[in-house]
CSV table of C-alpha atoms and ligand atoms in Angstrom, one decimal:
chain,number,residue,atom,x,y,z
A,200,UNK,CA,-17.1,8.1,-127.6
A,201,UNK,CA,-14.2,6.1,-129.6
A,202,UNK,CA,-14.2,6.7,-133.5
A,203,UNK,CA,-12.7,3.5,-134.8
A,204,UNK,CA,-10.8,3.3,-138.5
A,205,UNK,CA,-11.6,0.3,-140.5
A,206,UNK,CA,-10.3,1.4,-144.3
A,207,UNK,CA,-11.2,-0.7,-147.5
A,208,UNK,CA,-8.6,-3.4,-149.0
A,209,UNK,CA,-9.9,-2.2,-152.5
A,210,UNK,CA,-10.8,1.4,-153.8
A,211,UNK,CA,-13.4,2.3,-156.3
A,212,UNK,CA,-12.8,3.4,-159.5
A,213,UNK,CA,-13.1,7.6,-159.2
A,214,UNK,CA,-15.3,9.0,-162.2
A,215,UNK,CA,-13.0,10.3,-164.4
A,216,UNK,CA,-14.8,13.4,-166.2
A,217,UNK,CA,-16.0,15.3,-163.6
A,218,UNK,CA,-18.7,17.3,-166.2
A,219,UNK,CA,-20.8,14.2,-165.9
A,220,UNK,CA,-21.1,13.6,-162.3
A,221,UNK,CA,-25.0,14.8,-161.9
A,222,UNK,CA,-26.2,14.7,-158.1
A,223,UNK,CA,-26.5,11.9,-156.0
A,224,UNK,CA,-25.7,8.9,-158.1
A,225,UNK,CA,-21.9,8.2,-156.9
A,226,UNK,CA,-20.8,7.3,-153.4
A,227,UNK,CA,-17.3,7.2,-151.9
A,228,UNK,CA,-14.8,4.3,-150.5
A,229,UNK,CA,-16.3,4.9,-146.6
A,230,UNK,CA,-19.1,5.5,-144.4
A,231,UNK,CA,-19.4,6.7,-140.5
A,232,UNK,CA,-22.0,4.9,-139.0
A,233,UNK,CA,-22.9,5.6,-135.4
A,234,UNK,CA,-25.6,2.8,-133.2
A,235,UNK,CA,-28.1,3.6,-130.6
A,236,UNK,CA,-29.7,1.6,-127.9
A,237,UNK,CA,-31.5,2.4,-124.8
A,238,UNK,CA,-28.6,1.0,-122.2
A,239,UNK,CA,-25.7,2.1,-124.2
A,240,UNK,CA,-27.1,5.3,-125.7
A,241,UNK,CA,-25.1,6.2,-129.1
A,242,UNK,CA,-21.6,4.0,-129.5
A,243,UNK,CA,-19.5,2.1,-131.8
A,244,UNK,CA,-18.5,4.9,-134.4
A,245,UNK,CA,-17.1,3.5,-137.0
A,246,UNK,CA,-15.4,4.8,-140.2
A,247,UNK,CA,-16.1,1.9,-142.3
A,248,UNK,CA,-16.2,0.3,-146.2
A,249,UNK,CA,-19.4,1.5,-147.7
A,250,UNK,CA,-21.3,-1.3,-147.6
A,251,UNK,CA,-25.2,-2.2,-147.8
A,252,UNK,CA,-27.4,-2.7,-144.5
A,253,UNK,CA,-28.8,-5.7,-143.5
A,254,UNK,CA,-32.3,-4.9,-142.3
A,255,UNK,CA,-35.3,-6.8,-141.0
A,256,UNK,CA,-38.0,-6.5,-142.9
A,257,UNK,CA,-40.0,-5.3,-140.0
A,258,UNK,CA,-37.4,-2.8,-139.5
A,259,UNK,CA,-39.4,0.2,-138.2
A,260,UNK,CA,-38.1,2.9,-140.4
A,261,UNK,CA,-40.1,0.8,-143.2
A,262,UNK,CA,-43.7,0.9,-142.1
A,263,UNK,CA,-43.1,4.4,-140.1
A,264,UNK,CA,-40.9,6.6,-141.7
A,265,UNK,CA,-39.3,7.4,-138.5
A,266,UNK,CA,-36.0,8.9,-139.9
A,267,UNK,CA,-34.1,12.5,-140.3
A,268,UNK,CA,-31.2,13.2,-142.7
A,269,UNK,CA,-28.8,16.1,-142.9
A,270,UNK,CA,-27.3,18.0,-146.6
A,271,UNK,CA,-24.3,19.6,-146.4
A,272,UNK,CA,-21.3,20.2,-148.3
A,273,UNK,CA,-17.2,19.7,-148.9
A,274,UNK,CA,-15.7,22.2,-151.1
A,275,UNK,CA,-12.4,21.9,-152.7
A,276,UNK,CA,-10.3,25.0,-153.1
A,277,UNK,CA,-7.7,26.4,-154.8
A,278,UNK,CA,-5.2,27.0,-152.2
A,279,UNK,CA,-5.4,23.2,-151.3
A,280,UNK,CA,-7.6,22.9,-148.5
A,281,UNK,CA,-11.3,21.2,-147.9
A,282,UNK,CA,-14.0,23.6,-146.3
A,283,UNK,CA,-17.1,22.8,-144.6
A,284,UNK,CA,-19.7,25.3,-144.6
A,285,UNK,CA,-21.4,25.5,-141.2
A,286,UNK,CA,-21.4,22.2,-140.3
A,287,UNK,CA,-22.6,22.4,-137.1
A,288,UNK,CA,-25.3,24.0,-138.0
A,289,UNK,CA,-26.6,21.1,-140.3
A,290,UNK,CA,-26.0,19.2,-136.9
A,291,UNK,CA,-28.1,21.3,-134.7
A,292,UNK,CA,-30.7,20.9,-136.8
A,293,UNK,CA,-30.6,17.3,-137.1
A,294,UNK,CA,-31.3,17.5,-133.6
A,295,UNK,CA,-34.4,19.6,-133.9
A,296,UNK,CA,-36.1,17.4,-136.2
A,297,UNK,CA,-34.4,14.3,-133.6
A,298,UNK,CA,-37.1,15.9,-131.2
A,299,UNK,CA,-39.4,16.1,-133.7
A,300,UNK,CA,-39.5,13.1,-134.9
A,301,UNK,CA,-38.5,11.4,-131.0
A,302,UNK,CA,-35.0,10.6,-131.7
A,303,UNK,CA,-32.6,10.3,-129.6
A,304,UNK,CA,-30.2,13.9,-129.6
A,305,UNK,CA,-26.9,13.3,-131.2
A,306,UNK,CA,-23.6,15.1,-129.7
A,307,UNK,CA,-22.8,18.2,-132.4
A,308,UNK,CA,-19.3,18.3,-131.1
A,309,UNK,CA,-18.6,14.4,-132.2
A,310,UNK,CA,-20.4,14.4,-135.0
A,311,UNK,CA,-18.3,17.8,-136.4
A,312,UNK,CA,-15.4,15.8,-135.7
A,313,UNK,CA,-16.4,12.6,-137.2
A,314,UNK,CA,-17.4,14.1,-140.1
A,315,UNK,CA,-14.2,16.0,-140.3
A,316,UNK,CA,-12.2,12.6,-140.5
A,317,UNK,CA,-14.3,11.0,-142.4
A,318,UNK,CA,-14.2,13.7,-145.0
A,319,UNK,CA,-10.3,13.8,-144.7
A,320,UNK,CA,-9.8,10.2,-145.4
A,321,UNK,CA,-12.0,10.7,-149.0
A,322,UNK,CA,-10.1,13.7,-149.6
A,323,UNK,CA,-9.5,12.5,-153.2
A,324,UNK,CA,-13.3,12.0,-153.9
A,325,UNK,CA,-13.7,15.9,-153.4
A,326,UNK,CA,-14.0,16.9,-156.9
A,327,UNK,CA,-12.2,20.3,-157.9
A,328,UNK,CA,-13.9,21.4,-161.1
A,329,UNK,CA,-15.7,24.6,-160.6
A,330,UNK,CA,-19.3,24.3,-159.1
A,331,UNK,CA,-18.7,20.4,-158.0
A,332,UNK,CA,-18.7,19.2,-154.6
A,333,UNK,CA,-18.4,16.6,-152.3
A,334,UNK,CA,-22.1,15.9,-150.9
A,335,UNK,CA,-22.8,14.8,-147.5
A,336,UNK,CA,-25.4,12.9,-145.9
A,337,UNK,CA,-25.9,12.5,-142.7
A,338,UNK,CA,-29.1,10.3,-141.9
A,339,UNK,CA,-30.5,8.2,-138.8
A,340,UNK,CA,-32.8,5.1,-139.1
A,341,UNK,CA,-35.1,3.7,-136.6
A,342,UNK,CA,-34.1,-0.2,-136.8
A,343,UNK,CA,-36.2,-1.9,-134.3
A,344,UNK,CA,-37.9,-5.0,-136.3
A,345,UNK,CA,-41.6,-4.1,-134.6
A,346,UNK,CA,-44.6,-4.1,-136.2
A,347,UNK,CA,-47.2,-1.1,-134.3
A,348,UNK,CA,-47.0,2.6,-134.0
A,349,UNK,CA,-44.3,3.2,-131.4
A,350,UNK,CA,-41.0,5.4,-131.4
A,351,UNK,CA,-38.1,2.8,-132.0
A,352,UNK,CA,-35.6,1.9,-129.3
A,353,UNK,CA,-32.7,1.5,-131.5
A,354,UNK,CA,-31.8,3.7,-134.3
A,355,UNK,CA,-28.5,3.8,-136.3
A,356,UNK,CA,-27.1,6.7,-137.7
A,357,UNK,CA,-24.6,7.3,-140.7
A,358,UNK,CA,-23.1,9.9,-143.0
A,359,UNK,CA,-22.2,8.7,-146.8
A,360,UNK,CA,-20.8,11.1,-149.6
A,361,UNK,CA,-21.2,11.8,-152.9
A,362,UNK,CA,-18.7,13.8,-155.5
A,363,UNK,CA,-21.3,15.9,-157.2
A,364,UNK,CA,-22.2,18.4,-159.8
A,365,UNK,CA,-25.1,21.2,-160.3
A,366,UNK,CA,-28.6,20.0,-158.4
A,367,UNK,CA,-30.0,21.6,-161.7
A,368,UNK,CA,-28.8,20.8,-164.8
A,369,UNK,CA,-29.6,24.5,-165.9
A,370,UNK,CA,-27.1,25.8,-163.5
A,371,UNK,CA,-27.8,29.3,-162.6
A,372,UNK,CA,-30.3,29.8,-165.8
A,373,UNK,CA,-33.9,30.6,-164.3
A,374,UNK,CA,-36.3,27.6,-163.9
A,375,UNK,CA,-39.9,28.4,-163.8
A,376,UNK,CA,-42.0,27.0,-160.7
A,377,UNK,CA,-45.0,25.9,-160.9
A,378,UNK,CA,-47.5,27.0,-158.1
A,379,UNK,CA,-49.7,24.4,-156.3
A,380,UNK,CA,-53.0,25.4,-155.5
A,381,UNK,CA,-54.2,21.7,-154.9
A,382,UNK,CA,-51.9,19.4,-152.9
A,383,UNK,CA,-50.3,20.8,-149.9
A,384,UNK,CA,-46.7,20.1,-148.8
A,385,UNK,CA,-47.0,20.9,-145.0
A,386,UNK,CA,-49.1,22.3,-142.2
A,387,UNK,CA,-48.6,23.8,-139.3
A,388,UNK,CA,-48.0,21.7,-136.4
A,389,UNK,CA,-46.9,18.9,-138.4
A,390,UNK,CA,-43.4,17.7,-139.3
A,391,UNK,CA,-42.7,20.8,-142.5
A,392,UNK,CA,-39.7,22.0,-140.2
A,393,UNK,CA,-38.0,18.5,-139.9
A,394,UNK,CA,-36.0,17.0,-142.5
A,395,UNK,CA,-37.9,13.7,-142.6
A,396,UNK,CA,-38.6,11.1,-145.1
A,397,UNK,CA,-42.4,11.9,-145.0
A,398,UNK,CA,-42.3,16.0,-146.4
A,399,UNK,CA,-40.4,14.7,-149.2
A,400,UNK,CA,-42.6,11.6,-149.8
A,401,UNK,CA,-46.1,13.9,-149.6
A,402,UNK,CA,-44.6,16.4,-152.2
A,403,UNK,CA,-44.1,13.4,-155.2
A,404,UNK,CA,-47.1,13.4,-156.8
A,405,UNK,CA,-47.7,17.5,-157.2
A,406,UNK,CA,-43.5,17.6,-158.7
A,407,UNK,CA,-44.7,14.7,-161.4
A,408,UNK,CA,-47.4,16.7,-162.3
A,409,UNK,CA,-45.9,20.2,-162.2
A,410,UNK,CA,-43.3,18.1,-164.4
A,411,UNK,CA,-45.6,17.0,-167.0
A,412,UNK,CA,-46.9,20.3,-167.7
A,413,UNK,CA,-42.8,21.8,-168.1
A,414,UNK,CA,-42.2,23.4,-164.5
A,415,UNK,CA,-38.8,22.0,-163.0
A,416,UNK,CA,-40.4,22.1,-159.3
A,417,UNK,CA,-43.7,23.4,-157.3
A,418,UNK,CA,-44.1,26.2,-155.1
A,419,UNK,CA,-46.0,25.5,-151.6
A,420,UNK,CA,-48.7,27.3,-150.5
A,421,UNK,CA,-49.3,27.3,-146.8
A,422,UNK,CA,-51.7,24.3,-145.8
A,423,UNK,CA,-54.6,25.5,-144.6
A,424,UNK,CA,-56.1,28.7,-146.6
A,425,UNK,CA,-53.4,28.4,-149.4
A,426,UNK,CA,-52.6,31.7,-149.3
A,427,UNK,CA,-49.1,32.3,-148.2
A,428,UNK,CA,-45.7,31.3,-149.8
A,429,UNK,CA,-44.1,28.6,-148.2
A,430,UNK,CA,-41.0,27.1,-149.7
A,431,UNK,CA,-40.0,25.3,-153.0
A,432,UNK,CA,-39.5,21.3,-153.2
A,433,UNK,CA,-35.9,21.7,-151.7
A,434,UNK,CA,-35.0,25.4,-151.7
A,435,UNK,CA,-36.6,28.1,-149.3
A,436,UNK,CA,-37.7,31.1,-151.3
A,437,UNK,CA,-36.9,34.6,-151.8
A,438,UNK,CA,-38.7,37.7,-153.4
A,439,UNK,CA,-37.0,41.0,-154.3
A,440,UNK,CA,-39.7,44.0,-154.4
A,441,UNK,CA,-37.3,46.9,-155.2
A,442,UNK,CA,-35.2,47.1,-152.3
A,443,UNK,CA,-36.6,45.0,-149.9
A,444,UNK,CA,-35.6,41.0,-149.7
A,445,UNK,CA,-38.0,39.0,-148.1
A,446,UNK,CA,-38.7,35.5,-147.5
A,447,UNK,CA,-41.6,33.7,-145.9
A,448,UNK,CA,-41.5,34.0,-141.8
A,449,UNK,CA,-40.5,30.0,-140.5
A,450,UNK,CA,-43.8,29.7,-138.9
A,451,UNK,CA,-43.1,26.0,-138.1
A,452,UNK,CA,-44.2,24.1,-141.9
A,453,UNK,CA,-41.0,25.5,-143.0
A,454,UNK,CA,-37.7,24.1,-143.2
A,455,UNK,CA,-35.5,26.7,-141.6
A,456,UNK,CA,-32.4,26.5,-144.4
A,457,UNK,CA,-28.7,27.3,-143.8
A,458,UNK,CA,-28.6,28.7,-146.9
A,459,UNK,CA,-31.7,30.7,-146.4
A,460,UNK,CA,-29.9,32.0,-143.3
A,461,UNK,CA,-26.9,32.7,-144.7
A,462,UNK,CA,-28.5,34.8,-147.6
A,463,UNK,CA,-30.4,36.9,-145.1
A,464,UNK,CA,-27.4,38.0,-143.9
A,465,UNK,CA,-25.2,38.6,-146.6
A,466,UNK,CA,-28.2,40.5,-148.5
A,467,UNK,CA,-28.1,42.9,-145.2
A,468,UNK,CA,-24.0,42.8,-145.3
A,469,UNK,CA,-24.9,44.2,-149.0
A,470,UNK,CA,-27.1,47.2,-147.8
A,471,UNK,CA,-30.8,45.5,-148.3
A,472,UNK,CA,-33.3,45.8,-146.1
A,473,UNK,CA,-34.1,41.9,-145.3
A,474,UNK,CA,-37.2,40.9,-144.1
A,475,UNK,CA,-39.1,37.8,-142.5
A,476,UNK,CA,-43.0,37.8,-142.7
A,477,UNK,CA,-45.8,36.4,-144.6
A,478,UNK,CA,-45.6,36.4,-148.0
A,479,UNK,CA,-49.2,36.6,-149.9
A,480,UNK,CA,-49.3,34.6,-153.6
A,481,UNK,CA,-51.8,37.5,-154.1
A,482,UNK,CA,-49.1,40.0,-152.8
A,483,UNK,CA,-46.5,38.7,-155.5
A,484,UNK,CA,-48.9,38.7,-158.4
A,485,UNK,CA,-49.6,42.1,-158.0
A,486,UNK,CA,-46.5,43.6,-156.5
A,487,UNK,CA,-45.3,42.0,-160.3
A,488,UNK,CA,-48.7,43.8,-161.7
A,489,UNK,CA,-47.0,47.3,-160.2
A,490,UNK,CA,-43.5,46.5,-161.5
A,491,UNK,CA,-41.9,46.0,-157.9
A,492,UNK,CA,-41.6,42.3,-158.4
A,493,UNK,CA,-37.3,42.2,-159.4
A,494,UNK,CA,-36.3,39.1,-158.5
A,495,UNK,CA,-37.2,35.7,-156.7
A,496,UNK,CA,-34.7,32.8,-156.3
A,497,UNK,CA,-34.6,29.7,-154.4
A,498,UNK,CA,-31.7,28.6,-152.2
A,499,UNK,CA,-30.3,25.9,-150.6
A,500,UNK,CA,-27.4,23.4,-150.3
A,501,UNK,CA,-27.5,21.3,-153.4
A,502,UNK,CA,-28.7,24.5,-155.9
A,503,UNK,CA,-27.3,27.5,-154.2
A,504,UNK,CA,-28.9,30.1,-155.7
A,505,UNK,CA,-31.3,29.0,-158.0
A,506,UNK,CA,-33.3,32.3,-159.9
A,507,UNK,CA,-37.1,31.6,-160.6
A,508,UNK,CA,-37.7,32.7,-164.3
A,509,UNK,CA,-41.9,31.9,-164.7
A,510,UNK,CA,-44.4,32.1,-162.1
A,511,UNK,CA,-47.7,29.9,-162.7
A,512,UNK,CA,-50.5,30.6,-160.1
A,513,UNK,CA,-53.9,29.4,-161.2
A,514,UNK,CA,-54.3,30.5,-164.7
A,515,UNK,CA,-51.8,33.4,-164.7
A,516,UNK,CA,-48.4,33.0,-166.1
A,517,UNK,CA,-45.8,35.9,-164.8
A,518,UNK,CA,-42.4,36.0,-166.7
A,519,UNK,CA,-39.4,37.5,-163.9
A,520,UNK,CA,-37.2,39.6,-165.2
A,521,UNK,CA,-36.0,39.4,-168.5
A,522,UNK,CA,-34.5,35.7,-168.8
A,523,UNK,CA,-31.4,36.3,-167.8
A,524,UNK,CA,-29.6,35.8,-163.9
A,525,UNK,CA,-30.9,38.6,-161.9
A,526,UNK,CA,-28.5,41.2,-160.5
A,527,UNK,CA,-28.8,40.0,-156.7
A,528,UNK,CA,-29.5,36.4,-157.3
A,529,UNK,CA,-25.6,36.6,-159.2
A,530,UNK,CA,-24.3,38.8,-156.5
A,531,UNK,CA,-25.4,36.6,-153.6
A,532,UNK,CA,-24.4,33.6,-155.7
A,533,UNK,CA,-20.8,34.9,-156.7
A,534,UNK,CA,-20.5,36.2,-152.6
A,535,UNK,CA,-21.8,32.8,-151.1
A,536,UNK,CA,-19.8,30.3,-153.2
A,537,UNK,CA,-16.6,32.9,-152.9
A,538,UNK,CA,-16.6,32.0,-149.3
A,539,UNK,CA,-17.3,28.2,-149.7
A,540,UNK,CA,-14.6,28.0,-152.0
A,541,UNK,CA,-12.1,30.2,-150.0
A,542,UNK,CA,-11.8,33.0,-152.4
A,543,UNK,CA,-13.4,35.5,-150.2
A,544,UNK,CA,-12.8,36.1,-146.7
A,545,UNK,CA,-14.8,34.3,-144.3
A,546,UNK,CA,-16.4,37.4,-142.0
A,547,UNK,CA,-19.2,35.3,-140.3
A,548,UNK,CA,-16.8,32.6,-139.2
A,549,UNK,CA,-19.0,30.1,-141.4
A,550,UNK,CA,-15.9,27.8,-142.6
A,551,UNK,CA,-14.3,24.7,-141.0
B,53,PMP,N1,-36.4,23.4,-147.9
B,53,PMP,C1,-36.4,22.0,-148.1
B,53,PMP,C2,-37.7,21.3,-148.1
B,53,PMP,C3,-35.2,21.4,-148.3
B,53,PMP,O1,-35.1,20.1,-148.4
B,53,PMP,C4,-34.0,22.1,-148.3
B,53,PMP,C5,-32.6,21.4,-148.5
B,53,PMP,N2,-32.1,21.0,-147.3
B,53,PMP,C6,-34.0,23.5,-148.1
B,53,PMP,C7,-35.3,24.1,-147.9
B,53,PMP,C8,-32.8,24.4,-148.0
B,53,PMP,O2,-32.1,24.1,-146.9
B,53,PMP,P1,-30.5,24.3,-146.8
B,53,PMP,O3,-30.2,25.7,-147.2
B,53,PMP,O4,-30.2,24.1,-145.4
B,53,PMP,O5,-29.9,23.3,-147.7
């Protein structure tokens, strides 16, 4: 497939004070956008001026929700150059929620190099204060105008960026989660591995009211007995009892992270024992009773390592550690964003 250049006449404005950039509120000059149909599968990729869609109001993505998206990350270093961390692994698993969600499979190979252009061209949007970032989203659309319950025929997908800061605006201070015991996120069998539109949509409600009540986000419970750790709103979770790092098994309502991924392996690299298995709430609340609970954090692309501070289950409140950044959750932090930014060698080939 042909990747065709069309740059803007006029540039945006860049934000000037990179402290205030938040998450997800400015995009860049471009966009790659990529079409599907049935008799010319995906074609005309383009690196075009960001620019709103013109949709049909019957446009099937509307009414069905039949869409994927990607999150991944461009980090500026101090020896000059841009790195991607394991883009082709955000890929891949576009395509496993694709045949989740019947999408047509994308090519990994193109898209890795697409990206890489694009990314290249907005090389001045990649902000270089410590912690920011250039954030990537890659997304696909089902745009037949069709009113009925169908998979679409023609889909279009598209990657837009945006120079951010910290997902949280605690940083790496410990947030406390809030534990949901009445809404459920996911269930087995359904689409909790997929990045789609719909898990993110069904876990509103239980974050306002986890909100309301002072937790920053909600801990899932699996779907059915409500008895086994899941995965927070947009992080997969981690427990530390005393030398052992586990996090819940993917069992299939899970979203299998890069980041969770990564951190298995650099907590092994560090001498841990790492496991994958289910994960009792009841197991946690009393592994905390015994004093074996150390640490939990969440991870993922947009907050890294983010350290869980306050546990609320029900009507029991457990306080983690003593306020302060756990000892692993800093290590694995310092270790993973050290090779994203190129300050630490990359052992795993991860970087592009
Ligand atoms: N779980 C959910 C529901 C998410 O949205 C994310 C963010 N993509 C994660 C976990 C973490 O995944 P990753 O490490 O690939 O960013």
């Amino acid at each position: 497939m042909q990747l065709t250049i069309e740059k803007a006449k006029t540039l945006k404005a860049k934000p000037t004070d990179e402290s205030k950039l938040g998450f997800g509120n400015i995009f860049t000059d471009h966009m790659l956008t990529v079409v599907y149909s049935p008799e010319e599968g995906w074609h005309d990729a383009k690196i075009e001026p960001y620019h709103a869609f013109q949709m049909d109001p019957a446009g099937m993505v509307l009414h069905y929700g039949q869409t994927i998206f990607e999150g991944l990350k461009a980090y500026r270093c101090k020896d000059g150059k841009i790195r991607l961390f394991r883009p082709e692994q955000n890929f891949m698993r576009m395509n496993r929620s694709a045949e989740r969600l019947c999408i047509p499979q994308i090519d990994v190979d193109f898209m890795v190099d697409a990206l890489k252009k694009l990314v290249e061209l907005e090389q001045d949007w990649v902000p270089s204060t410590p912690g920011t970032s250039l954030y990537i989203r890659p997304t696909i659309i089902a745009s037949d105008p069709h009113l009925g319950v169908r998979a679409s025929n023609h889909y279009i997908f598209y990657i837009i960026l945006s120079p951010v800061g910290a997902y949280y605006a605690t940083g790496l201070d410990p947030v406390p989660i809030y534990v949901e015991d009445n809404y459920v996120r996911a269930v087995r069998g359904g689409t909790g591995a997929a990045k789609t539109a719909a898990n993110y949509a069904a876990s509103l409600l239980a974050g306002e009211e986890a909100k309301k009540l002072g937790y920053s986000q909600v801990l899932w419970l699996d779907g059915v007995e409500k008895k086994y750790v899941e995965e927070v709103g947009s992080m997969n979770i981690f427990f530390r009892f005393n030398d052992e790092v586990t996090t819940p098994a993917l069992v299939g309502s899970i979203l299998p992270g890069i980041t969770r991924m990564s951190v298995l392996q650099l907590a092994q690299d560090m001498g841990y024992k790492t496991t994958e298995r289910r994960i009792s709430i009841e197991e946690v609340f009393d592994r905390y009773d015994k004093g074996e609970l150390l640490e939990v954090f969440g991870t993922g692309t947009a907050a890294v390592i983010s350290p869980v501070g306050e546990l609320k289950w029900k009507d029991r409140v457990i306080k983690i550690g003593d306020g302060t950044t756990g000892e692993l959750s800093q290590k694995l932090y310092d270790t993973l964003t050290g090779i994203q930014y190129g300050e630490l060698p990359d052992n795993h080939g991860w970087i592009t």
